[in-house]
PDB file of C-alpha atoms in Angstrom:
ATOM      1  CA  ASP R   1       0.000   0.000   0.000  1.00 96.00           C
ATOM      2  CA  VAL R   2       1.068   3.593  -0.591  1.00 97.00           C
ATOM      3  CA  GLN R   3       2.115   5.215   2.677  1.00 98.00           C
ATOM      4  CA  MET R   4       1.065   8.824   3.153  1.00 98.00           C
ATOM      5  CA  THR R   5       3.175  10.895   5.546  1.00 98.00           C
ATOM      6  CA  GLN R   6       1.447  14.094   6.604  1.00 98.00           C
ATOM      7  CA  SER R   7       3.034  16.993   8.472  1.00 97.00           C
ATOM      8  CA  PRO R   8       2.773  18.730  10.794  1.00 98.00           C
ATOM      9  CA  SER R   9       0.433  16.783  13.059  1.00 97.00           C
ATOM     10  CA  LEU R  10      -0.424  19.942  14.998  1.00 97.00           C
ATOM     11  CA  LEU R  11      -0.433  23.510  13.770  1.00 97.00           C
ATOM     12  CA  SER R  12      -1.227  26.622  15.792  1.00 97.00           C
ATOM     13  CA  ALA R  13      -2.021  29.740  13.804  1.00 96.00           C
ATOM     14  CA  SER R  14      -3.877  33.021  13.990  1.00 96.00           C
ATOM     15  CA  VAL R  15      -6.686  34.415  11.896  1.00 96.00           C
ATOM     16  CA  GLY R  16      -5.147  35.977   8.802  1.00 96.00           C
ATOM     17  CA  ASP R  17      -2.074  33.726   8.791  1.00 97.00           C
ATOM     18  CA  ARG R  18      -0.906  31.783   5.753  1.00 97.00           C
ATOM     19  CA  VAL R  19      -0.531  28.111   6.600  1.00 97.00           C
ATOM     20  CA  THR R  20       0.781  25.087   4.763  1.00 98.00           C
ATOM     21  CA  ILE R  21       0.248  21.381   5.335  1.00 98.00           C
ATOM     22  CA  ASN R  22       2.281  18.733   3.576  1.00 98.00           C
ATOM     23  CA  CYS R  23       1.725  15.179   2.405  1.00 98.00           C
ATOM     24  CA  LYS R  24       4.391  12.877   1.067  1.00 98.00           C
ATOM     25  CA  ALA R  25       3.585   9.628  -0.703  1.00 98.00           C
ATOM     26  CA  SER R  26       5.855   6.589  -0.544  1.00 98.00           C
ATOM     27  CA  GLN R  27       5.612   6.241  -4.325  1.00 98.00           C
ATOM     28  CA  ASN R  28       4.482   8.222  -7.321  1.00 98.00           C
ATOM     29  CA  ILE R  29       0.734   8.907  -7.144  1.00 97.00           C
ATOM     30  CA  ASN R  30       0.686  11.202 -10.169  1.00 96.00           C
ATOM     31  CA  LYS R  31      -1.873  13.948  -9.512  1.00 96.00           C
ATOM     32  CA  TYR R  32      -4.338  11.849  -7.499  1.00 97.00           C
ATOM     33  CA  LEU R  33      -4.081  13.538  -4.142  1.00 98.00           C
ATOM     34  CA  ASN R  34      -7.053  15.029  -2.305  1.00 98.00           C
ATOM     35  CA  TRP R  35      -7.438  17.201   0.776  1.00 98.00           C
ATOM     36  CA  CYS R  36     -10.346  17.097   3.220  1.00 98.00           C
ATOM     37  CA  GLN R  37     -11.367  19.130   6.252  1.00 98.00           C
ATOM     38  CA  GLN R  38     -12.918  17.367   9.205  1.00 96.00           C
ATOM     39  CA  LYS R  39     -14.731  18.890  12.170  1.00 94.00           C
ATOM     40  CA  LEU R  40     -15.910  16.996  15.211  1.00 90.00           C
ATOM     41  CA  GLY R  41     -19.193  15.213  14.571  1.00 86.00           C
ATOM     42  CA  GLU R  42     -19.469  16.413  10.990  1.00 91.00           C
ATOM     43  CA  ALA R  43     -18.985  14.760   7.638  1.00 93.00           C
ATOM     44  CA  PRO R  44     -15.498  15.253   6.226  1.00 95.00           C
ATOM     45  CA  LYS R  45     -15.550  17.886   3.495  1.00 97.00           C
ATOM     46  CA  LEU R  46     -13.552  17.597   0.283  1.00 98.00           C
ATOM     47  CA  LEU R  47     -11.580  20.779  -0.329  1.00 98.00           C
ATOM     48  CA  ILE R  48      -9.167  19.942  -3.133  1.00 98.00           C
ATOM     49  CA  TYR R  49      -9.153  17.006  -5.559  1.00 98.00           C
ATOM     50  CA  ASN R  50      -6.453  15.806  -7.905  1.00 97.00           C
ATOM     51  CA  THR R  51      -3.763  18.029  -6.401  1.00 98.00           C
ATOM     52  CA  ASN R  52      -5.050  21.470  -7.312  1.00 98.00           C
ATOM     53  CA  ASN R  53      -8.735  21.408  -8.209  1.00 98.00           C
ATOM     54  CA  LEU R  54     -10.996  23.354  -5.882  1.00 98.00           C
ATOM     55  CA  GLN R  55     -14.150  21.457  -4.988  1.00 97.00           C
ATOM     56  CA  THR R  56     -17.381  23.326  -5.710  1.00 95.00           C
ATOM     57  CA  GLY R  57     -18.246  25.817  -2.994  1.00 95.00           C
ATOM     58  CA  ILE R  58     -14.813  25.854  -1.383  1.00 97.00           C
ATOM     59  CA  PRO R  59     -13.291  29.327  -0.912  1.00 97.00           C
ATOM     60  CA  SER R  60     -10.367  30.299  -3.111  1.00 97.00           C
ATOM     61  CA  ARG R  61      -8.105  30.834  -0.085  1.00 98.00           C
ATOM     62  CA  PHE R  62      -7.589  27.053  -0.211  1.00 98.00           C
ATOM     63  CA  CYS R  63      -4.969  26.011  -2.738  1.00 98.00           C
ATOM     64  CA  GLY R  64      -3.309  22.708  -3.517  1.00 98.00           C
ATOM     65  CA  SER R  65      -0.024  22.055  -5.264  1.00 98.00           C
ATOM     66  CA  GLY R  66       2.537  19.361  -5.905  1.00 97.00           C
ATOM     67  CA  SER R  67       3.111  16.328  -8.087  1.00 94.00           C
ATOM     68  CA  GLY R  68       4.424  12.797  -7.939  1.00 95.00           C
ATOM     69  CA  THR R  69       5.134  12.260  -4.249  1.00 98.00           C
ATOM     70  CA  ASP R  70       5.083  15.692  -2.601  1.00 98.00           C
ATOM     71  CA  PHE R  71       1.959  17.750  -2.103  1.00 98.00           C
ATOM     72  CA  THR R  72       0.944  20.861  -0.197  1.00 98.00           C
ATOM     73  CA  LEU R  73      -2.274  22.431   0.972  1.00 98.00           C
ATOM     74  CA  THR R  74      -2.056  26.181   1.503  1.00 98.00           C
ATOM     75  CA  ILE R  75      -4.620  28.373   3.203  1.00 97.00           C
ATOM     76  CA  SER R  76      -3.743  31.898   2.183  1.00 95.00           C
ATOM     77  CA  SER R  77      -5.498  33.837   4.955  1.00 94.00           C
ATOM     78  CA  LEU R  78      -6.846  31.763   7.797  1.00 96.00           C
ATOM     79  CA  GLN R  79     -10.457  32.374   8.785  1.00 96.00           C
ATOM     80  CA  PRO R  80     -12.130  31.381  12.074  1.00 94.00           C
ATOM     81  CA  GLU R  81     -14.150  28.660  10.370  1.00 95.00           C
ATOM     82  CA  ASP R  82     -10.982  26.990   9.019  1.00 96.00           C
ATOM     83  CA  PHE R  83      -9.971  25.481  12.326  1.00 93.00           C
ATOM     84  CA  GLY R  84     -10.301  21.733  12.499  1.00 96.00           C
ATOM     85  CA  THR R  85      -8.453  18.688  11.222  1.00 96.00           C
ATOM     86  CA  TYR R  86      -7.157  18.274   7.692  1.00 98.00           C
ATOM     87  CA  PHE R  87      -6.182  15.049   6.012  1.00 98.00           C
ATOM     88  CA  CYS R  88      -4.885  14.053   2.649  1.00 98.00           C
ATOM     89  CA  PHE R  89      -5.592  10.869   0.739  1.00 98.00           C
ATOM     90  CA  GLN R  90      -4.401   9.314  -2.469  1.00 98.00           C
ATOM     91  CA  HIS R  91      -6.642   7.601  -4.996  1.00 97.00           C
ATOM     92  CA  ASN R  92      -4.044   6.632  -7.574  1.00 97.00           C
ATOM     93  CA  SER R  93      -3.363   3.155  -6.221  1.00 96.00           C
ATOM     94  CA  TRP R  94      -5.544   0.485  -4.621  1.00 95.00           C
ATOM     95  CA  PRO R  95      -6.405   0.699  -1.821  1.00 97.00           C
ATOM     96  CA  LEU R  96      -6.916   4.386  -1.140  1.00 97.00           C
ATOM     97  CA  THR R  97      -4.670   5.479   1.701  1.00 98.00           C
ATOM     98  CA  PHE R  98      -4.775   8.447   4.017  1.00 98.00           C
ATOM     99  CA  GLY R  99      -2.478  10.816   5.799  1.00 98.00           C
ATOM    100  CA  SER R 100      -2.547  10.838   9.597  1.00 96.00           C
ATOM    101  CA  GLY R 101      -4.129  14.280   9.813  1.00 96.00           C
ATOM    102  CA  THR R 102      -3.159  17.795  10.855  1.00 97.00           C
ATOM    103  CA  LYS R 103      -5.026  19.486  13.682  1.00 96.00           C
ATOM    104  CA  LEU R 104      -5.201  23.221  13.000  1.00 97.00           C
ATOM    105  CA  GLU R 105      -5.738  25.208  16.192  1.00 96.00           C
ATOM    106  CA  ILE R 106      -6.228  28.859  17.093  1.00 86.00           C
ATOM    107  CA  LYS R 107      -3.072  30.410  18.512  1.00 84.00           C
TER     108      LYS R 107
ATOM    109  CA  GLN K   1     -27.784  19.071  -2.839  1.00 94.00           C
ATOM    110  CA  VAL K   2     -25.868  15.847  -2.479  1.00 96.00           C
ATOM    111  CA  GLN K   3     -26.245  14.263   0.941  1.00 97.00           C
ATOM    112  CA  LEU K   4     -25.247  10.958   2.464  1.00 98.00           C
ATOM    113  CA  GLN K   5     -27.175  10.332   5.670  1.00 97.00           C
ATOM    114  CA  GLN K   6     -25.862   7.531   7.821  1.00 98.00           C
ATOM    115  CA  SER K   7     -27.645   5.545  10.514  1.00 97.00           C
ATOM    116  CA  GLY K   8     -27.166   6.039  14.219  1.00 97.00           C
ATOM    117  CA  ALA K   9     -24.531   4.864  16.651  1.00 97.00           C
ATOM    118  CA  GLU K  10     -24.310   1.158  17.451  1.00 98.00           C
ATOM    119  CA  LEU K  11     -23.291  -0.681  20.594  1.00 98.00           C
ATOM    120  CA  ALA K  12     -22.541  -4.337  19.893  1.00 98.00           C
ATOM    121  CA  LYS K  13     -21.284  -7.374  21.784  1.00 98.00           C
ATOM    122  CA  PRO K  14     -18.096  -9.166  20.739  1.00 98.00           C
ATOM    123  CA  GLY K  15     -18.867 -11.871  18.212  1.00 98.00           C
ATOM    124  CA  SER K  16     -22.027 -10.189  16.933  1.00 98.00           C
ATOM    125  CA  SER K  17     -22.723  -8.304  13.700  1.00 98.00           C
ATOM    126  CA  VAL K  18     -24.018  -4.852  12.885  1.00 98.00           C
ATOM    127  CA  LYS K  19     -25.427  -3.415   9.682  1.00 98.00           C
ATOM    128  CA  ILE K  20     -25.107   0.304   9.093  1.00 98.00           C
ATOM    129  CA  SER K  21     -26.705   2.313   6.342  1.00 98.00           C
ATOM    130  CA  CYS K  22     -25.933   5.259   4.101  1.00 98.00           C
ATOM    131  CA  LYS K  23     -28.904   6.893   2.387  1.00 98.00           C
ATOM    132  CA  ALA K  24     -28.084   9.034  -0.621  1.00 98.00           C
ATOM    133  CA  SER K  25     -30.071  11.987  -1.901  1.00 98.00           C
ATOM    134  CA  GLY K  26     -29.636  14.843  -4.320  1.00 97.00           C
ATOM    135  CA  TYR K  27     -28.294  12.794  -7.234  1.00 97.00           C
ATOM    136  CA  THR K  28     -28.908   9.619  -9.232  1.00 97.00           C
ATOM    137  CA  PHE K  29     -27.826   6.928  -6.779  1.00 97.00           C
ATOM    138  CA  THR K  30     -26.830   4.349  -9.349  1.00 97.00           C
ATOM    139  CA  ALA K  31     -24.560   6.748 -11.241  1.00 97.00           C
ATOM    140  CA  TYR K  32     -21.742   6.570  -8.690  1.00 97.00           C
ATOM    141  CA  ASP K  33     -20.064   4.003  -6.477  1.00 98.00           C
ATOM    142  CA  ILE K  34     -20.131   4.252  -2.705  1.00 98.00           C
ATOM    143  CA  SER K  35     -16.946   3.806  -0.686  1.00 98.00           C
ATOM    144  CA  TRP K  36     -16.647   2.874   2.974  1.00 98.00           C
ATOM    145  CA  ILE K  37     -13.898   4.162   5.253  1.00 98.00           C
ATOM    146  CA  THR K  38     -13.103   3.530   8.896  1.00 98.00           C
ATOM    147  CA  GLN K  39     -11.492   5.902  11.374  1.00 96.00           C
ATOM    148  CA  THR K  40     -10.000   5.030  14.725  1.00 93.00           C
ATOM    149  CA  THR K  41      -8.055   7.183  17.142  1.00 83.00           C
ATOM    150  CA  GLY K  42      -5.086   4.867  17.019  1.00 78.00           C
ATOM    151  CA  GLN K  43      -5.015   3.721  13.383  1.00 81.00           C
ATOM    152  CA  GLY K  44      -6.382   6.796  11.639  1.00 92.00           C
ATOM    153  CA  LEU K  45      -8.327   6.405   8.408  1.00 96.00           C
ATOM    154  CA  ASP K  46      -8.474   3.118   6.539  1.00 97.00           C
ATOM    155  CA  TYR K  47     -10.217   2.236   3.292  1.00 98.00           C
ATOM    156  CA  ILE K  48     -12.612  -0.691   3.471  1.00 98.00           C
ATOM    157  CA  GLY K  49     -13.792  -0.912  -0.121  1.00 98.00           C
ATOM    158  CA  TYR K  50     -16.539   0.150  -2.439  1.00 98.00           C
ATOM    159  CA  ILE K  51     -19.682  -1.032  -4.123  1.00 98.00           C
ATOM    160  CA  ASN K  52     -20.872  -0.352  -7.636  1.00 98.00           C
ATOM    161  CA  THR K  53     -24.382   0.862  -6.877  1.00 98.00           C
ATOM    162  CA  GLY K  54     -25.666  -0.093 -10.302  1.00 96.00           C
ATOM    163  CA  SER K  55     -24.394  -3.660 -10.582  1.00 96.00           C
ATOM    164  CA  GLY K  56     -23.835  -4.452  -6.898  1.00 96.00           C
ATOM    165  CA  GLY K  57     -20.256  -5.427  -7.651  1.00 97.00           C
ATOM    166  CA  THR K  58     -18.002  -5.134  -4.622  1.00 98.00           C
ATOM    167  CA  TYR K  59     -14.297  -4.453  -4.174  1.00 97.00           C
ATOM    168  CA  TYR K  60     -12.646  -4.944  -0.792  1.00 98.00           C
ATOM    169  CA  ASN K  61      -9.363  -3.904   0.714  1.00 97.00           C
ATOM    170  CA  GLU K  62      -7.659  -7.204   1.573  1.00 97.00           C
ATOM    171  CA  LYS K  63      -7.592  -6.132   5.240  1.00 96.00           C
ATOM    172  CA  PHE K  64     -11.373  -6.129   5.416  1.00 97.00           C
ATOM    173  CA  LYS K  65     -12.274  -9.232   3.431  1.00 97.00           C
ATOM    174  CA  GLY K  66     -14.404 -11.407   5.654  1.00 96.00           C
ATOM    175  CA  LYS K  67     -15.083  -8.519   8.025  1.00 98.00           C
ATOM    176  CA  ALA K  68     -17.203  -6.191   5.894  1.00 98.00           C
ATOM    177  CA  THR K  69     -19.997  -7.004   3.453  1.00 98.00           C
ATOM    178  CA  LEU K  70     -21.287  -4.232   1.203  1.00 98.00           C
ATOM    179  CA  THR K  71     -24.756  -4.210  -0.322  1.00 98.00           C
ATOM    180  CA  VAL K  72     -27.194  -1.731  -1.830  1.00 98.00           C
ATOM    181  CA  ASP K  73     -30.931  -1.252  -2.090  1.00 98.00           C
ATOM    182  CA  LYS K  74     -31.491   0.732  -5.251  1.00 97.00           C
ATOM    183  CA  SER K  75     -35.168   1.256  -4.484  1.00 97.00           C
ATOM    184  CA  SER K  76     -34.290   3.354  -1.430  1.00 98.00           C
ATOM    185  CA  SER K  77     -30.962   4.760  -2.675  1.00 98.00           C
ATOM    186  CA  THR K  78     -29.270   3.224   0.330  1.00 98.00           C
ATOM    187  CA  ALA K  79     -25.946   1.490   0.726  1.00 98.00           C
ATOM    188  CA  PHE K  80     -25.278  -0.862   3.599  1.00 98.00           C
ATOM    189  CA  MET K  81     -22.232  -2.284   5.306  1.00 98.00           C
ATOM    190  CA  GLN K  82     -22.439  -5.304   7.558  1.00 98.00           C
ATOM    191  CA  LEU K  83     -19.578  -5.887   9.959  1.00 98.00           C
ATOM    192  CA  SER K  84     -19.340  -9.406  11.303  1.00 98.00           C
ATOM    193  CA  SER K  85     -17.552 -11.277  14.092  1.00 98.00           C
ATOM    194  CA  LEU K  86     -17.030  -8.027  15.893  1.00 98.00           C
ATOM    195  CA  THR K  87     -14.141  -7.555  18.294  1.00 97.00           C
ATOM    196  CA  PRO K  88     -13.219  -4.526  20.424  1.00 96.00           C
ATOM    197  CA  GLU K  89     -10.665  -3.661  17.707  1.00 95.00           C
ATOM    198  CA  ASP K  90     -13.601  -2.934  15.360  1.00 97.00           C
ATOM    199  CA  THR K  91     -14.631  -0.029  17.562  1.00 97.00           C
ATOM    200  CA  ALA K  92     -14.422   2.925  15.194  1.00 97.00           C
ATOM    201  CA  VAL K  93     -16.307   5.531  13.227  1.00 97.00           C
ATOM    202  CA  TYR K  94     -17.424   4.266   9.825  1.00 98.00           C
ATOM    203  CA  TYR K  95     -18.007   6.642   6.936  1.00 98.00           C
ATOM    204  CA  CYS K  96     -19.549   6.240   3.531  1.00 98.00           C
ATOM    205  CA  ALA K  97     -18.453   8.482   0.676  1.00 98.00           C
ATOM    206  CA  ARG K  98     -19.483   8.970  -2.911  1.00 97.00           C
ATOM    207  CA  ARG K  99     -16.685   7.671  -5.098  1.00 96.00           C
ATOM    208  CA  VAL K 100     -16.203  10.675  -7.364  1.00 91.00           C
ATOM    209  CA  ASN K 101     -12.664  12.082  -7.630  1.00 90.00           C
ATOM    210  CA  GLY K 102     -11.720   9.700  -4.845  1.00 91.00           C
ATOM    211  CA  GLY K 103     -14.521  10.767  -2.550  1.00 92.00           C
ATOM    212  CA  ASP K 104     -16.383  14.032  -2.997  1.00 94.00           C
ATOM    213  CA  TYR K 105     -19.235  13.764  -0.499  1.00 97.00           C
ATOM    214  CA  TRP K 106     -19.083  11.936   2.797  1.00 97.00           C
ATOM    215  CA  GLY K 107     -21.622  10.838   5.353  1.00 97.00           C
ATOM    216  CA  GLN K 108     -21.443  12.104   8.911  1.00 96.00           C
ATOM    217  CA  GLY K 109     -20.136   8.789  10.194  1.00 97.00           C
ATOM    218  CA  VAL K 110     -21.449   6.038  12.448  1.00 97.00           C
ATOM    219  CA  MET K 111     -19.776   5.261  15.753  1.00 97.00           C
ATOM    220  CA  VAL K 112     -19.685   1.519  16.337  1.00 98.00           C
ATOM    221  CA  THR K 113     -18.644   0.467  19.819  1.00 97.00           C
ATOM    222  CA  VAL K 114     -17.879  -3.180  20.515  1.00 97.00           C
ATOM    223  CA  SER K 115     -17.956  -4.017  24.186  1.00 97.00           C
ATOM    224  CA  SER K 116     -19.190  -6.763  26.450  1.00 94.00           C
TER     225      SER K 116
END
């Protein structure tokens, strides 16, 4: 299985900050890397699919980049509603595999 | 709008089975597969498999063969997952997700607790 290494596991930031979260795949996954946001008790929400495509309804402050094995999620100006947990997952190889998550907290 | 509404929390005894549901709305159910994913505090997220909602064909992660059984009821636009021979290690939140671009819409999750 493709191993997904996500960093950092915990991130403290302030409203208005620019933040980045990284995911590294153990092998080439081409462009098939997605990012989701998860809040306690809610359905995970897809933010970015296939590296850099913004899911419908997601604000443009969310941006994805990368290729091959290294990928980044950037939030350009953090808003209060952005706090929660973020995870990446790859859907290039069977089975889908997930990063361990990044908890984004208010500083 | 697309929604996946999952059934409520389950408390089960070791050795028993549970069947959880995922009711889809807001789109043509049989147009897209449904995936199932598990999340535990210790192991994180793990992919169980998916079902072709049109044909009923199923595809399982090797780890979950024999543990999970996926089915659908097209008449009610509902996907089901039965978990059998439960052990405390099966205690987790179980999500369904529409299998578009890897997983575009997710259910809210079902907490399954296995305890005697």
